[in-house]
Coordinates of C-alpha atoms in Angstrom, one line a residue:
X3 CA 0.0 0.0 0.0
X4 CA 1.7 3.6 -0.8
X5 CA 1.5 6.2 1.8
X6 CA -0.9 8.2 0.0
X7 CA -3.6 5.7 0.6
X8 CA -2.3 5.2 4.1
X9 CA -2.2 8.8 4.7
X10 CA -5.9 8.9 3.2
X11 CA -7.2 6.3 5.3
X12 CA -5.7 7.5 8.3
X13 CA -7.6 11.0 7.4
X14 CA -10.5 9.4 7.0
X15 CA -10.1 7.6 10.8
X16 CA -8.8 11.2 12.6
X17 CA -12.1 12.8 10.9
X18 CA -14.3 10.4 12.4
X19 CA -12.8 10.5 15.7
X20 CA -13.2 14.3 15.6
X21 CA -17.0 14.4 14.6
X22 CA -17.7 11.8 17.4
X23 CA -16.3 14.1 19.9
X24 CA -17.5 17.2 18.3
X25 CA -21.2 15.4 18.1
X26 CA -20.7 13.8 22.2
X27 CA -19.6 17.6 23.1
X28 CA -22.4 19.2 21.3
X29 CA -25.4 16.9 21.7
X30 CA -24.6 14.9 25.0
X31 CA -26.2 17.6 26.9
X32 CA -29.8 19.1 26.8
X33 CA -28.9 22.7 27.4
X34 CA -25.1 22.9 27.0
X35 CA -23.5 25.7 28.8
X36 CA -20.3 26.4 27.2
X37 CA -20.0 29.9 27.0
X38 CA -20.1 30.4 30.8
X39 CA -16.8 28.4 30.8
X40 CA -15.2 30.0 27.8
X41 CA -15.8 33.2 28.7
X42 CA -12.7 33.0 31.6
X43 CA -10.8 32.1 28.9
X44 CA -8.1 34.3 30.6
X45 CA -8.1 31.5 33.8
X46 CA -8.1 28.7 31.5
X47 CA -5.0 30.0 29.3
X48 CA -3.3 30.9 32.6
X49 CA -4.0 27.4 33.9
X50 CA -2.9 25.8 30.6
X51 CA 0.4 27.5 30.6
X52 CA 0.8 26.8 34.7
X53 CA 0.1 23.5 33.6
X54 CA 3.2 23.4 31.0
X55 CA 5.6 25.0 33.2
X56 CA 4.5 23.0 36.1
X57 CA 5.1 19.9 34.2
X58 CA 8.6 21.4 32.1
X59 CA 10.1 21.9 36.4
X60 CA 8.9 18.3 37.0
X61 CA 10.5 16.8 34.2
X62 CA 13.8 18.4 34.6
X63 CA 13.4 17.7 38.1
X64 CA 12.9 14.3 37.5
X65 CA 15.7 14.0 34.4
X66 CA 18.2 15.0 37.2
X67 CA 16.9 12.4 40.1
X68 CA 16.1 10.0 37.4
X69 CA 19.8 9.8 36.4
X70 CA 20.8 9.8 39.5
X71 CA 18.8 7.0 40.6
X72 CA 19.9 5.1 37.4
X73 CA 23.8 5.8 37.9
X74 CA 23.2 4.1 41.4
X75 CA 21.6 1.1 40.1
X76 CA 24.5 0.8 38.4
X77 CA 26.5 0.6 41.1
X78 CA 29.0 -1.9 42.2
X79 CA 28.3 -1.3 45.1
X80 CA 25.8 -3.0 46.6
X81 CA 24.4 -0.6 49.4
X82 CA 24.4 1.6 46.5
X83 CA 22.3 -0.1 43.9
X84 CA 20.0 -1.1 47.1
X85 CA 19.2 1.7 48.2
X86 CA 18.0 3.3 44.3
X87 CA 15.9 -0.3 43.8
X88 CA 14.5 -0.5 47.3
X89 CA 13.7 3.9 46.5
X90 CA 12.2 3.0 43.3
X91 CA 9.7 -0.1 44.2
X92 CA 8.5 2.0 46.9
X93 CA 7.8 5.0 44.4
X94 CA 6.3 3.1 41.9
X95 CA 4.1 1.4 44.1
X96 CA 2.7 4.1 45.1
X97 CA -0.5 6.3 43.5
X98 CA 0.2 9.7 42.9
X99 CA -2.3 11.0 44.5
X100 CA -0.9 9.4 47.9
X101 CA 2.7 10.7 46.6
X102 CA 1.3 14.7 46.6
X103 CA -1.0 13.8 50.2
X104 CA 2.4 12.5 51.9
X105 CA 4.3 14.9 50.6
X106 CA 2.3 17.9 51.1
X107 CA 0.7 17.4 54.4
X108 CA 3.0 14.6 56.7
X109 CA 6.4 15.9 55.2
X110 CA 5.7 19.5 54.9
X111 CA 4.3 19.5 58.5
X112 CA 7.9 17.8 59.2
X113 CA 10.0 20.2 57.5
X114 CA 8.0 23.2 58.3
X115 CA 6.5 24.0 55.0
X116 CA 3.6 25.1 53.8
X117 CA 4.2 25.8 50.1
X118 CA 1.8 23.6 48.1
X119 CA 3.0 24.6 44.8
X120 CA 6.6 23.6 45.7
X121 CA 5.8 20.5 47.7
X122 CA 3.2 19.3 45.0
X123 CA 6.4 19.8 42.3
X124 CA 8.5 17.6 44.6
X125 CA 5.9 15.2 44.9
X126 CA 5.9 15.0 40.9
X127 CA 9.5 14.7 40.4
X128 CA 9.7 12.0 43.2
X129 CA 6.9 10.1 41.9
X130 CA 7.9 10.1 37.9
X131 CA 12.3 9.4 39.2
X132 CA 11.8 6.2 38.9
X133 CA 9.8 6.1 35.4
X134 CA 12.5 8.2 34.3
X135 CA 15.7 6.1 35.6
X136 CA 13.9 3.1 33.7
X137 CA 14.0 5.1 30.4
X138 CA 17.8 6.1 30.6
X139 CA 18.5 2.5 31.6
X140 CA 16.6 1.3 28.4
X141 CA 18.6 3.6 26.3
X142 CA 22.0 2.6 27.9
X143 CA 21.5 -0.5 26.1
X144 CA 22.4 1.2 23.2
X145 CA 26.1 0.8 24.3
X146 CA 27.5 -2.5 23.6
X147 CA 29.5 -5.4 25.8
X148 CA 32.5 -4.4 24.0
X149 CA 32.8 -0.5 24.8
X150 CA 33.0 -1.5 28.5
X151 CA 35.2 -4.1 27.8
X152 CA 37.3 -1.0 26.4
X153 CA 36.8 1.2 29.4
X154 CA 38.1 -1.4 31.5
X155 CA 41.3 -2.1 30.1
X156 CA 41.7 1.7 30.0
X157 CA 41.0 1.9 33.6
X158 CA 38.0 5.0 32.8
X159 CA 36.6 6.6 35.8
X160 CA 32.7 6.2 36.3
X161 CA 32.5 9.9 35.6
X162 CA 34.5 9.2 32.7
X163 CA 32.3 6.5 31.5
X164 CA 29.3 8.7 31.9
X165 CA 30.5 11.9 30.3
X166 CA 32.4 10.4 27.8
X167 CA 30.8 7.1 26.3
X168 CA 27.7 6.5 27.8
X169 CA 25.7 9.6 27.6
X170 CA 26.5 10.9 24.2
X171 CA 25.3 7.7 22.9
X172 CA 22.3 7.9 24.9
X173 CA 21.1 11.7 24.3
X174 CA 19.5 10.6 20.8
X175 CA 17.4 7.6 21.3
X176 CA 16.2 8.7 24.8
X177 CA 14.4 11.7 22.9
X178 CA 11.3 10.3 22.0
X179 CA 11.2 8.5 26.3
X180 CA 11.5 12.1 27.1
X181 CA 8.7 13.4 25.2
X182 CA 6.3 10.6 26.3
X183 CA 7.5 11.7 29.8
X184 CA 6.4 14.9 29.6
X185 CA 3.2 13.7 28.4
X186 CA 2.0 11.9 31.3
X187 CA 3.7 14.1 33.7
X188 CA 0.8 16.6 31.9
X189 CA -1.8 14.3 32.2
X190 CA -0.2 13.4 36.0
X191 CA -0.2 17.3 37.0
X192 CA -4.0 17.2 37.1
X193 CA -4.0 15.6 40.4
X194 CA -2.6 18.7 42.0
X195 CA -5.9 19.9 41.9
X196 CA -6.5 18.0 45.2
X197 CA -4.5 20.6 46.7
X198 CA -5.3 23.8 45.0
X199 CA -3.0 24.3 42.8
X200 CA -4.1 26.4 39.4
X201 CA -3.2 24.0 36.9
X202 CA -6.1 22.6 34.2
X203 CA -8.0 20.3 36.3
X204 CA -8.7 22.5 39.2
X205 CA -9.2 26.2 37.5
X206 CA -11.8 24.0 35.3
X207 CA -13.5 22.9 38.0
X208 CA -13.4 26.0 39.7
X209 CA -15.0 27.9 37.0
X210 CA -17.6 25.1 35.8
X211 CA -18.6 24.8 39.5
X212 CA -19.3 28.5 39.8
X213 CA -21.5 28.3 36.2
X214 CA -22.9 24.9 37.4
X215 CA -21.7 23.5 34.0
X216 CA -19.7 20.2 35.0
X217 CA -20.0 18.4 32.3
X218 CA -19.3 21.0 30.5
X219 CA -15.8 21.6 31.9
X220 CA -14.6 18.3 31.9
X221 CA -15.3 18.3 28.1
X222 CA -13.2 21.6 27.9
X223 CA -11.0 19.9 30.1
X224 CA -10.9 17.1 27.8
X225 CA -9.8 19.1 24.7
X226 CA -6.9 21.0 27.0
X227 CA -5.1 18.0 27.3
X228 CA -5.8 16.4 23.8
X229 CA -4.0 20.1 22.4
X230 CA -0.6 19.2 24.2
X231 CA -0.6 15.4 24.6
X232 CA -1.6 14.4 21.3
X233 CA 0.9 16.6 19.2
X234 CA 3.4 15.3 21.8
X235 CA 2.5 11.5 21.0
X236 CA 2.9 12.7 17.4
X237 CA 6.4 14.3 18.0
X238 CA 7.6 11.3 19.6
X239 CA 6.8 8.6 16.7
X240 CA 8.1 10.7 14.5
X241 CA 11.6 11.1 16.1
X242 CA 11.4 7.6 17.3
X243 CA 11.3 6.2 13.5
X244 CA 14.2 8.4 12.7
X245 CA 16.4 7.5 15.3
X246 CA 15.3 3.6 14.6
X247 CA 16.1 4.3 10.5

């Protein structure tokens, strides 16, 4: 089949997507209400670009812990390595939403902080490390048996290993990971709703709340996220089949 029947076809399938959900948004709802949201379009565009800078901080937050937590796995060292594995079941195992409670309330109340915005952020970075330290260990495979058979005999330092070898080779194919991270740290981020943070999620409720349109917002809510995370999705194939080629 040549691409411009693919391409057609997959037209075809993304227009009949769209007029379902145009048809579910428009006709799902007897009196439909939308222009009670739309008109604080200034909150929403705030919250949508809180919401992307909220989720930018996280990721490079969690790029640095991430690494971090993959270098120790690495370790020789078997304190080391135990202590990043032991770190990461417990992270993974655990639900967001319980990650940005604990964090907020117990371990702000034990630091003596009351910043929601910063505690919520740490609570993202913690909670997507692990994710994160997976990705960069997937990409590491990229350097072969034989390279650290190399580094050996030529007695390289771990930092050497790192800064030298490893990471260059690593910075291309662990693109399109980083992109599909910062996708479902978006998607994640709504959660900080639960403790008033003015991201998507919780200036849409807010304002569909106040028109008593709920539906209504979490259709408009809907199409928020479908704006960033689909082109996202999008960017990451796309780089993922060029690095594979």
């Amino acid at each position: 089949m040549n691409k411009k029947k693919i391409r057609l076809q997959y037209g075809v399938v993304i227009l009949s997507f769209v007029t379902i959900i145009f048809l579910a948004i428009r006709f799902t709802i007897a009196n439909p209400k939308y222009e009670l949201i739309l008109t604080n379009h200034k909150l929403l565009t705030e919250a949508f670009f809180n919401t992307i800078l909220l989720s930018l901080v996280t990721l490079a937050g969690a790029l640095i812990l991430g690494f971090v937590l993959f270098a120790m796995m690495r370790s020789k060292i078997t304190y080391v390595k135990a202590i990043a594995e032991v770190f990461s079941e417990i992270i993974m195992g655990t639900p967001l939403l319980v990650m940005i409670f604990l964090v907020v309330y117990p371990f702000g109340q034990l630091v003596g902080s009351d910043n929601k915005l910063l505690l919520g952020v740490i609570a993202m970075i913690l909670y997507n490390s692990p994710y994160v330290a997976n990705a960069y260990e997937s990409t590491a495979a990229v350097v072969t048996d034989e390279q650290y058979i190399v580094m050996d005999l030529y007695n390289f330092k771990w930092y050497d290993r790192y800064r030298y070898v490893i990471i260059p080779q690593m910075i291309r194919p662990f693109i399109p990971s980083l992109i599909n991270n910062l996708s479902s740290v978006i998607k994640g981020s709504a959660l900080l709703n639960i403790i008033s943070i003015p991201e998507i999620t919780y200036m849409t409720t807010v304002i569909s709340s106040r028109n008593y349109a709920f539906i209504e917002g979490y259709y408009v809510m809907w199409l928020l996220y479908l704006i960033v995370t689909i082109p996202l999705s999008l960017i990451a194939k796309i780089i993922a089949r060029k690095v594979s080629q």
